[in-house]
XYZ file of C-alpha atoms in Angstrom:
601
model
C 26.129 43.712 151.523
C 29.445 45.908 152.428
C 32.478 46.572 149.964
C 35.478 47.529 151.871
C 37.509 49.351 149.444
C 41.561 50.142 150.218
C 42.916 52.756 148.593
C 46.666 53.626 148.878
C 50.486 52.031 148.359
C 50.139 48.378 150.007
C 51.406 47.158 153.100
C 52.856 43.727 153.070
C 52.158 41.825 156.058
C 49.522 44.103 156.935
C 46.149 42.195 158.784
C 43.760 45.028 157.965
C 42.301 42.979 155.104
C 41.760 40.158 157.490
C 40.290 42.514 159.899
C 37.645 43.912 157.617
C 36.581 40.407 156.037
C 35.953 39.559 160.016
C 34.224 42.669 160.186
C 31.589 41.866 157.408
C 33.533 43.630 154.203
C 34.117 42.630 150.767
C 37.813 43.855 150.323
C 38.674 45.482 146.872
C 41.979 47.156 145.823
C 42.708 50.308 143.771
C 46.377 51.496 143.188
C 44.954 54.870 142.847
C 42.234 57.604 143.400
C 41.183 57.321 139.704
C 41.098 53.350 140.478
C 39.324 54.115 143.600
C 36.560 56.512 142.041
C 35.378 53.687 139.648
C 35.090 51.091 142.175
C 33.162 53.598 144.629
C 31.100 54.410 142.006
C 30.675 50.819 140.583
C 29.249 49.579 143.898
C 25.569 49.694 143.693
C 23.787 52.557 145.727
C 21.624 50.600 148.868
C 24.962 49.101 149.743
C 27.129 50.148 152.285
C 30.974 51.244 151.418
C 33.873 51.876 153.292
C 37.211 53.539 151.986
C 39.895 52.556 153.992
C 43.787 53.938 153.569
C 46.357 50.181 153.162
C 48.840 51.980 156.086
C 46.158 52.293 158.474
C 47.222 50.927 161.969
C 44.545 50.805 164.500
C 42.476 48.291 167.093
C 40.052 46.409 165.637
C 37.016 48.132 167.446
C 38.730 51.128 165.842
C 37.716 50.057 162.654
C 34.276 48.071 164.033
C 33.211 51.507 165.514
C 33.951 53.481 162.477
C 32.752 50.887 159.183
C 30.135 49.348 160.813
C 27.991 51.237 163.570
C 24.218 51.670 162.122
C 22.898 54.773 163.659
C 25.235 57.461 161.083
C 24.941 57.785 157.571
C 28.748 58.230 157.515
C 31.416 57.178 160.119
C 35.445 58.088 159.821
C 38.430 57.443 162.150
C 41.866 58.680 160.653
C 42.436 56.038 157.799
C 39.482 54.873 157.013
C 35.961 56.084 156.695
C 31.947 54.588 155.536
C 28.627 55.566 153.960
C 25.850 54.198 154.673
C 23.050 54.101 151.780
C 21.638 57.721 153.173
C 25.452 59.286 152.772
C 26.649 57.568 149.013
C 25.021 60.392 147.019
C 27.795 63.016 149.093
C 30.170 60.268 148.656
C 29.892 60.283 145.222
C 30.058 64.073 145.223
C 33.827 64.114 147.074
C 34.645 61.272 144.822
C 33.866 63.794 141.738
C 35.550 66.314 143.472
C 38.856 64.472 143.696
C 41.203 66.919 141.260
C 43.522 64.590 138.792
C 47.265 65.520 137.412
C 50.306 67.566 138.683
C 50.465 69.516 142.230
C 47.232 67.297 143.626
C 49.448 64.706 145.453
C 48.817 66.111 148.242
C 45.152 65.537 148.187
C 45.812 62.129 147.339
C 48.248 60.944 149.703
C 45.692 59.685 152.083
C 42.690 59.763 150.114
C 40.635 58.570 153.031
C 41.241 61.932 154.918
C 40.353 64.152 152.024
C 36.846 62.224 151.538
C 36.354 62.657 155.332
C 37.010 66.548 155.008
C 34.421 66.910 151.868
C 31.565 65.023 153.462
C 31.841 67.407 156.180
C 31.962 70.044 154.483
C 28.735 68.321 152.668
C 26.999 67.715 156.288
C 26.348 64.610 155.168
C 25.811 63.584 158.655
C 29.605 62.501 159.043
C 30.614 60.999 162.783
C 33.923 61.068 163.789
C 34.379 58.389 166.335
C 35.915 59.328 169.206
C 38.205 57.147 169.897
C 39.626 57.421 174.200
C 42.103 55.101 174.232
C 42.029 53.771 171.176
C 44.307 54.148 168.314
C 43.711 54.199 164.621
C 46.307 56.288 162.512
C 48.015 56.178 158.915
C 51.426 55.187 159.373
C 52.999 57.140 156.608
C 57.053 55.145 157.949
C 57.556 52.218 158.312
C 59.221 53.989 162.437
C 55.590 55.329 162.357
C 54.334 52.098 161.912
C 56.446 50.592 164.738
C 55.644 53.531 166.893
C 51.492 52.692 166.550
C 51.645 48.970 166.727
C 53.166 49.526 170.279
C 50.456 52.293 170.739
C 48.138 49.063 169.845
C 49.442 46.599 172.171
C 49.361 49.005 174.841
C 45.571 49.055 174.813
C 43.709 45.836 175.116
C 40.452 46.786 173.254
C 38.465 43.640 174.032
C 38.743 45.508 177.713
C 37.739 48.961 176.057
C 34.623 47.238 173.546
C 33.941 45.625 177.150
C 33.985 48.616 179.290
C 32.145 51.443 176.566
C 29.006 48.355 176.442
C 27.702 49.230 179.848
C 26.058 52.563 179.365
C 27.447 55.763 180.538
C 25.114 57.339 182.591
C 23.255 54.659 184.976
C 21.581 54.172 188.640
C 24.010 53.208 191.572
C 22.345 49.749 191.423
C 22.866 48.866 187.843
C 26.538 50.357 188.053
C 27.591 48.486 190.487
C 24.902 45.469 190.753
C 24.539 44.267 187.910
C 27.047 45.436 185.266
C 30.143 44.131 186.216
C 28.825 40.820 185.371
C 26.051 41.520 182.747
C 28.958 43.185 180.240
C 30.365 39.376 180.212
C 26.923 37.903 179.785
C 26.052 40.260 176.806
C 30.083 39.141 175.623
C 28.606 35.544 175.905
C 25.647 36.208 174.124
C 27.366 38.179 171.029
C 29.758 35.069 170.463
C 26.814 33.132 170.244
C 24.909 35.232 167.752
C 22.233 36.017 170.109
C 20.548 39.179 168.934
C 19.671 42.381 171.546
C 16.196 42.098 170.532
C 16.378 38.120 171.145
C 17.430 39.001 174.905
C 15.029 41.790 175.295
C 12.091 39.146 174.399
C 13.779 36.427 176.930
C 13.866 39.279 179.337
C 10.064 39.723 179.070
C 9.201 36.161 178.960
C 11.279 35.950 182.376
C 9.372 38.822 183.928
C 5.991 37.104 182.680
C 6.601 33.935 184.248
C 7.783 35.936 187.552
C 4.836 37.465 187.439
C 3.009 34.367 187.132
C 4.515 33.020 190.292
C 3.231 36.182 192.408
C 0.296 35.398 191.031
C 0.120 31.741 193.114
C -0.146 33.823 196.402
C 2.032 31.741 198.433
C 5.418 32.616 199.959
C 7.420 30.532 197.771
C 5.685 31.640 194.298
C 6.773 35.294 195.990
C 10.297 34.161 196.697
C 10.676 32.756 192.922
C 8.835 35.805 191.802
C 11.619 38.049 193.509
C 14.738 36.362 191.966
C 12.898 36.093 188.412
C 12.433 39.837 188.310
C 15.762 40.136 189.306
C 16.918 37.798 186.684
C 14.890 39.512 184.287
C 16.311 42.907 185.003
C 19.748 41.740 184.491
C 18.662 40.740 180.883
C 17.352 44.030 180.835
C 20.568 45.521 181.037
C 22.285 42.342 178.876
C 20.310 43.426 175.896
C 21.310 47.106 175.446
C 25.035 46.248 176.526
C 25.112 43.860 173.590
C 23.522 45.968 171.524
C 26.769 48.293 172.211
C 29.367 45.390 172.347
C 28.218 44.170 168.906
C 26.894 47.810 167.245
C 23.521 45.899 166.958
C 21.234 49.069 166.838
C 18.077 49.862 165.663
C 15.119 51.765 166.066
C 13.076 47.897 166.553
C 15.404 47.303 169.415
C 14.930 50.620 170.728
C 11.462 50.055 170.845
C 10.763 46.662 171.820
C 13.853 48.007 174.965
C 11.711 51.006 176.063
C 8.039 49.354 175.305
C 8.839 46.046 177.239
C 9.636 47.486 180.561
C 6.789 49.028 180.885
C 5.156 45.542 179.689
C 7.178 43.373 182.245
C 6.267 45.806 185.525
C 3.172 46.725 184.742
C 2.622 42.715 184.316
C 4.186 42.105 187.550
C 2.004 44.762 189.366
C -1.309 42.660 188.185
C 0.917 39.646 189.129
C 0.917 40.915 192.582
C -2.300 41.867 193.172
C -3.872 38.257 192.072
C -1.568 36.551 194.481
C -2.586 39.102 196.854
C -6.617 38.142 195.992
C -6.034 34.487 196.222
C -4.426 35.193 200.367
C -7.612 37.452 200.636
C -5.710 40.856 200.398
C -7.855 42.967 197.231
C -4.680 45.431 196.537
C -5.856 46.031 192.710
C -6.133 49.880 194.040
C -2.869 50.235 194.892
C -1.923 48.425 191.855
C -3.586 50.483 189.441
C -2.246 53.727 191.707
C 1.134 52.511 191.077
C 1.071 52.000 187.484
C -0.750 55.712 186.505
C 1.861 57.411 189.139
C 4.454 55.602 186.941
C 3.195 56.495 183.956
C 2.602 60.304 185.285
C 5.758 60.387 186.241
C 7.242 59.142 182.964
C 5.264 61.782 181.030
C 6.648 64.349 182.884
C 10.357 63.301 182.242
C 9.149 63.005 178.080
C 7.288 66.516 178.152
C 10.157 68.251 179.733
C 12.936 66.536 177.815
C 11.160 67.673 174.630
C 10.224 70.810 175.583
C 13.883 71.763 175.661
C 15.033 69.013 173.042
C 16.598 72.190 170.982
C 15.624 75.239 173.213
C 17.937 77.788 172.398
C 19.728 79.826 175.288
C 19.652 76.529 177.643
C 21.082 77.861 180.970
C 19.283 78.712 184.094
C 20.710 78.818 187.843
C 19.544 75.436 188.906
C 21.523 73.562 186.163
C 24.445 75.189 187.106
C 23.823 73.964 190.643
C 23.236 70.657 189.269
C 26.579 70.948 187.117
C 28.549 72.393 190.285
C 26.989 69.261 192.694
C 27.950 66.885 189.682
C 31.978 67.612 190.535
C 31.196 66.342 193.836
C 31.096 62.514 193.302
C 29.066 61.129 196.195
C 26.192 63.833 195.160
C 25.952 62.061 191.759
C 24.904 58.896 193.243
C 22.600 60.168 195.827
C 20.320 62.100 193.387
C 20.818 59.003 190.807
C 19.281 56.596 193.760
C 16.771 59.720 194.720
C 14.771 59.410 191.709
C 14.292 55.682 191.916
C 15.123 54.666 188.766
C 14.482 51.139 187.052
C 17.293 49.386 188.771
C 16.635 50.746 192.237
C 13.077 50.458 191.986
C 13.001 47.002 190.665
C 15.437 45.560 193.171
C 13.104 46.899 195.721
C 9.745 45.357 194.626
C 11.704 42.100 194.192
C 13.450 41.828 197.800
C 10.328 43.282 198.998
C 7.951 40.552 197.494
C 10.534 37.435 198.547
C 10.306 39.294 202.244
C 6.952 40.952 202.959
C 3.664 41.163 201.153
C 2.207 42.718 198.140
C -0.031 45.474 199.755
C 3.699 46.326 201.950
C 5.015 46.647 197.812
C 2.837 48.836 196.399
C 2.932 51.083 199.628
C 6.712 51.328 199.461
C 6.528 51.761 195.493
C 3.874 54.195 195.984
C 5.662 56.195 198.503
C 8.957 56.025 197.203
C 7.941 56.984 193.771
C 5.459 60.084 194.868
C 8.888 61.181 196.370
C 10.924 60.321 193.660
C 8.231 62.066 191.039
C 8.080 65.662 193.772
C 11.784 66.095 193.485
C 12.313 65.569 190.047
C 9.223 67.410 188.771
C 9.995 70.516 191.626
C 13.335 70.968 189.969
C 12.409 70.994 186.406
C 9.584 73.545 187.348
C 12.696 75.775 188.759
C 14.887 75.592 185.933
C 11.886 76.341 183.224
C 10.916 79.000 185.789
C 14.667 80.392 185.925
C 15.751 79.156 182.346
C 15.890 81.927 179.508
C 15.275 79.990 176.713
C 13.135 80.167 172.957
C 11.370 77.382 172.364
C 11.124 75.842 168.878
C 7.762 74.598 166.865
C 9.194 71.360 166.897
C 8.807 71.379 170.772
C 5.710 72.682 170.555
C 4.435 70.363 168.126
C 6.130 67.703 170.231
C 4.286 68.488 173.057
C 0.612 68.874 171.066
C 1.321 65.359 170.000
C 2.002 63.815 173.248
C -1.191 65.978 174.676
C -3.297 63.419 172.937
C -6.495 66.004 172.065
C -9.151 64.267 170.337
C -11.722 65.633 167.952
C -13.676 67.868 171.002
C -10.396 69.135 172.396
C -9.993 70.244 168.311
C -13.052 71.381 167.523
C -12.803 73.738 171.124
C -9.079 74.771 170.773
C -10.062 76.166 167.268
C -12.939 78.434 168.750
C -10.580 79.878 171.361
C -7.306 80.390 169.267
C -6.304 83.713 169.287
C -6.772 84.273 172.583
C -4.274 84.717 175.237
C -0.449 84.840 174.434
C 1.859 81.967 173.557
C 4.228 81.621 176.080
C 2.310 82.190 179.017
C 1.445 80.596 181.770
C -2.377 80.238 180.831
C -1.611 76.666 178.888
C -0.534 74.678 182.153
C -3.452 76.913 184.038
C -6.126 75.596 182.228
C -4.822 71.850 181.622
C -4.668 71.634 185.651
C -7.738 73.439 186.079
C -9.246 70.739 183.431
C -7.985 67.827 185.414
C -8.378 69.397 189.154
C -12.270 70.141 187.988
C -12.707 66.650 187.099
C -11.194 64.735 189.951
C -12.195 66.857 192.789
C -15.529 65.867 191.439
C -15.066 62.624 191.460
C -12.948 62.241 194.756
C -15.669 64.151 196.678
C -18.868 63.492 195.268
C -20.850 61.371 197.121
C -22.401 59.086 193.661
C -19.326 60.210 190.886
C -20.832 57.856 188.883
C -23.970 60.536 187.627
C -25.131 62.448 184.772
C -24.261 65.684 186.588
C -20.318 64.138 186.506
C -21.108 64.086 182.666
C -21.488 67.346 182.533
C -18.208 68.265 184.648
C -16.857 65.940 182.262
C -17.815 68.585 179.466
C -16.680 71.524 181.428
C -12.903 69.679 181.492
C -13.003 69.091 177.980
C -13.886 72.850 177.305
C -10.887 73.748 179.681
C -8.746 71.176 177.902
C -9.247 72.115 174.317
C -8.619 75.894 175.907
C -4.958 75.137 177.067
C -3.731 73.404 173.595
C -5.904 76.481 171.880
C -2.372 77.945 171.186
C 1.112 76.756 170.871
C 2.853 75.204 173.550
C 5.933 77.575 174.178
C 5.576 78.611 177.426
C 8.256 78.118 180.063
C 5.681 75.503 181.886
C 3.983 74.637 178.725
C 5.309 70.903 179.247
C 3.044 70.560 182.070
C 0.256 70.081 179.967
C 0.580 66.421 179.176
C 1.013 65.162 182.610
C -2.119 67.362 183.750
C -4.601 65.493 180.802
C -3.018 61.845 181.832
C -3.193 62.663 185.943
C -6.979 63.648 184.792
C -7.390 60.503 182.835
C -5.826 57.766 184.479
C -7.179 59.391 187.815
C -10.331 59.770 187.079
C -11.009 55.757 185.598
C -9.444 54.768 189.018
C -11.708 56.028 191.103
C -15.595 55.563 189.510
C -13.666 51.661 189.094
C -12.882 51.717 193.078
C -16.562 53.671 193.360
C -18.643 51.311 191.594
C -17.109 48.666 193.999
C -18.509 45.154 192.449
C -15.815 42.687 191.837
C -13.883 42.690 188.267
C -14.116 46.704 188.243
C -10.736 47.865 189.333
C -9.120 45.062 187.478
C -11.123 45.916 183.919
C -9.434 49.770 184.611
C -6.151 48.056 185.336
C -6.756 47.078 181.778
C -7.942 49.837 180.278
C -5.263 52.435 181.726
C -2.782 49.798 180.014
C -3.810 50.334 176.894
C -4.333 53.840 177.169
C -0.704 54.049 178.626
C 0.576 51.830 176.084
C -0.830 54.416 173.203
C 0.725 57.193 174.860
C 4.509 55.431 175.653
C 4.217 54.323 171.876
C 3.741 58.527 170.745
C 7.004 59.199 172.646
C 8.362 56.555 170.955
C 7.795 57.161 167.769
C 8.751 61.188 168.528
C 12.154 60.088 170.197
C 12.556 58.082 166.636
C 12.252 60.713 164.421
C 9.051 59.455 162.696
C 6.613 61.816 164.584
C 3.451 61.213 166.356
C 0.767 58.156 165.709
C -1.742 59.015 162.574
C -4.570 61.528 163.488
C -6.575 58.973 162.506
C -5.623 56.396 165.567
C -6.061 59.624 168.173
C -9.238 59.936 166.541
C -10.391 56.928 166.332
C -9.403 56.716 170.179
C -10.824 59.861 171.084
C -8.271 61.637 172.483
C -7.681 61.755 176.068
C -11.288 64.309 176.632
C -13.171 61.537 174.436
C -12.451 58.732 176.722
C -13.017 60.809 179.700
C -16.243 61.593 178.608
C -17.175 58.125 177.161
C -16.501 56.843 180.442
C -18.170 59.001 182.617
C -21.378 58.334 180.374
C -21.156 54.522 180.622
C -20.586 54.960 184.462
C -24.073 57.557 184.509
C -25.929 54.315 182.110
C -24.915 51.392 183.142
C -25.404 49.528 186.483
C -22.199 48.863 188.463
C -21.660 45.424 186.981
C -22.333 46.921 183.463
C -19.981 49.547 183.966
C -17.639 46.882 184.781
C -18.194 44.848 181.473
C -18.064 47.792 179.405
C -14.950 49.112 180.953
C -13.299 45.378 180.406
C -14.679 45.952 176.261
C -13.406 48.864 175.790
C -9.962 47.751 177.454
C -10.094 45.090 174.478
C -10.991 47.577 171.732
C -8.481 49.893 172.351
C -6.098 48.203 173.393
C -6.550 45.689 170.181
C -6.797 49.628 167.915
C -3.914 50.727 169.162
C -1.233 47.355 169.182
C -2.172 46.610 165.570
C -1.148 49.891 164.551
C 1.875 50.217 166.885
C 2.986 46.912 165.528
C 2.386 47.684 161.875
C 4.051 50.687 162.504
C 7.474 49.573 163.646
C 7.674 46.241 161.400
C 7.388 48.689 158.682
C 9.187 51.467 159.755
C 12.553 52.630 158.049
C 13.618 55.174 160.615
C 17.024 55.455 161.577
C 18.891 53.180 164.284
C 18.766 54.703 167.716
C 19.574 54.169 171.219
C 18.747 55.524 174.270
C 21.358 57.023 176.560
C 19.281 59.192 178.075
C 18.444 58.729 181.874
C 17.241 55.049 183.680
C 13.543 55.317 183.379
């Protein structure tokens, strides 16, 4: 429920009234602030309220972007402002503030503007909208009013609500390949009633089915296959340009956005690689290889980003480099496309399936994406290395979470705090010499799948529980969490190639989707603002050491075939521990409405 309240000497003629009752509102009058107190206070506290000044003269998506966006507790354009639940309490506060009697006119006037000022001053999380081309003013004259109503018609803002839906920052492909249409498709949809979370499921089921037909192993289930993903990609974008178009945030959509990519091309890898089995071709290596360097790589992008979420002093050489290229247009695009993000990559794997076959995918999306991953991880490493910057213990605590140390990794990092020095290098020393132990093990041991690899098993889990023995506020502290999933993922991917029985590389394609899931799900939650899964669920897990060590033990027990049944249980288990939870989590959850701007993934 929403109570639009308008507060000021009436306008006759006026379509504001009409405008908010379109916009969701329940339109009430006061003739003045004393009026307007005891209706603000009169509406009941979970509901939504929006005080907006009779001479206001604006665009519609004026008002739409300042009464009715989700994500702030309190929104204001001149003329008209709203409080969301979270915000009433300081709106009630300005409202008391409000002085009565002679020489307060002033204060009055345009009551709307003095209630913007005090919830400012009250940080009660006030956004003021900015506006571009947009107008939204208090005509105070009736030549003012003449003079903003041809200010209004001079800006179609259908063509504005149209153009600020496609997201700001995108890849070359989705810029120009897909979003000049998909803004009229997510248009479509929002007239309809459609929902952004309705498309985002459509655009899964799409990339299921498409996955399905590279699954048949003939050239025209891989032709259909291509277009689907296409198809499903442009939904992809659909969902979070509607979600813009209609103000249809939340921290649900946000999730179910971010959570079912990785769902729909992860799907589509194990899609491939069964169409390749049924021509012959046994890719599921590559498959698997693709997935954990996508996953690696995406953990490097979340560790860094939070590792200088609110670093203070944020400049180094390199990002002024970047900011210099950045006035250069055509450099823009080029290190956009360099990257490989979602667009670029996806348009690849599906002109590549229609064309070629799936082993000539997975080599293209491994190459391209080791590429992609050494230029973006070699400049971050320069600008922590050149950046002058205190990190905060949010970051730190940030990155701890998204480490993923079970109960060993605790029970070791507790013996060895206290020594060595937050802040330097000896965090990202011993989380790579914890995962380089491991795999060059593994890689190069002639039977990996021994009791002695047990026991190097150990000797990474003492290393492990060493780097995270402090905080993480070193300039290359954020390297930690890539090193323990490279070590992970890695490591399950070979003794599943080096048992080499059939059903064993599929049962760790599995398994590092679950795992993978868990992980994407604790950035989640930390880009939400609801902090990291329960200690209990990385417990009950057993951190990233505890699986590492569980399955180099079942590997040393169990005959190949076993290996390859317990591998496909514990796939189930976890991946069974860890949905529940992530979907009881985000039913329930009340965080705040989001949405991700940040870079294509």
């Amino acid at each position: 429920m929403s109570t639009a309240i308008l507060t000021g000497p009436p306008v006759a003629g006026s379509p504001l009234e009409a405008d908010l009752r379109t916009l969701g509102f329940d339109v009430r009058t006061a003739n003045d602030a004393t009026a307007a107190a005891e209706l603000i206070n009169a509406v009941p506290a979970h509901e939504r309220i929006a005080v907006v000044d009779p001479r206001f003269v604006g665009h519609l998506h004026a008002l739409r972007l300042a009464l009715t966006d989700p994500r702030f507790p309190a929104a204001a354009v001149p003329g008209a402002l709203t409080a969301q639940p979270a915000a009433r309490a300081a709106l009630a506060r300005a409202v008391g503030r409000i002085p009565v009697g002679a020489g307060t006119a002033h204060l009055t006037d345009v009551l709307t503007d003095t209630l913007t000022e005090s919830l400012d001053r009250d940080e009660a999380g006030l956004h003021r909208v900015e506006l571009g081309s947009l107008v939204a003013t208090v005509a105070l004259t009736p030549a003012q009013r003449e003079d903003a109503r041809e200010a209004v018609a001079a800006v179609d803002d259908e063509a504005v609500r149209l153009r600020t839906a496609v997201k700001s920052r995108d890849g070359f492909f989705t810029t120009f390949g897909i979003s000049p249409y998909s803004r009229y498709l997510a248009r479509w949809c929002a007239r309809r009633g459609l929902t952004p979370n309705q498309v985002t499921t459509a655009s899964l089921l799409t990339a299921l089915i498409a996955a399905g037909c590279a699954a048949t192993g003939t050239r025209g289930g891989f032709v259909a296959a291509g277009f689907l993903l296409l198809f499903s990609f442009v939904l992809d974008c659909t969902d979070g340009q509607l979600a813009r178009y209609s103000l249809q945030y939340s921290t649900m959509g946000a999730w179910l956005d971010a959570t079912f990519d990785r769902a729909k091309e992860y799907a589509y890898y194990a899609g491939l690689a069964l169409g390749a089995a049924r021509g012959g071709d046994d890719v599921w290596a590559l498959a698997l290889g693709a997935m954990v360097l996508m996953t690696c790589r995406h953990v490097v992008d979340f560790s860094f980003n939070e590792a200088n979420h609110d670093a203070t002093a944020n400049t180094s050489p390199t990002a002024a480099l970047s900011g210099k290229l950045d006035s250069v247009g055509w450099t823009v695009w080029v290190r956009r496309m360099i990257v490989l993000p979602i667009g670029e990559r996806w348009f690849m794997i599906a002109v590549l399936t229609a064309l070629t076959t799936p082993r000539i995918v997975f080599y293209a999306l491994l190459i391209g994406c080791a590429l992609a991953a050494c230029y973006t991880t070699a400049g971050r490493v320069l600008r922590s290395l050149t950046r002058r910057a205190r990190r905060t213990d949010r970051a730190a605590q940030a990155l701890a979470d998204l480490a993923d140390s079970g109960p060993l990794a605790e029970l070791i990092a507790r013996g060895a705090r206290g020594r060595g020095r937050t802040g330097s290098f000896l965090a990202p020393v011993m989380a790579f010499l914890s995962a380089a132990v491991l795999l060059v093990w593994v890689l190069f041991e002639d039977d990996p799948a021994s009791w002695l690899t047990v026991g190097v098993a150990a000797c990474s889990a003492l290393l492990a529980g060493a780097a995270v023995a402090r905080p993480l506020k070193g300039a290359l502290d954020w390297l930690v969490p890539p090193f323990f999933r490279a070590g992970e993922y890695v490591t399950i991917l070979v003794l599943a190639a080096r048992a080499d029985v059939p059903g064993a590389l599929p049962a760790a394609f599995g398994l590092v989707a679950a795992v993978a899931y868990h992980h994407y799900d604790t950035v989640y939650r930390i880009r939400g603002g609801t902090g990291a899964p329960p200690r209990w669920l990385v417990r009950a897990t057993g951190g990233h050491e505890g699986r590492i060590l569980v399955i180099t033990v079942l590997a040393a027990a169990l005959s190949p075939s076993g290996f390859t049944i317990a591998l496909t249980a514990l796939a189930v288990v976890l991946a069974l521990l860890v949905l529940v939870e992530s979907i009881r989590f985000w039913v329930s959850s009340q965080a705040p409405a989001v949405h991700d701007e940040g870079e294509p993934a």
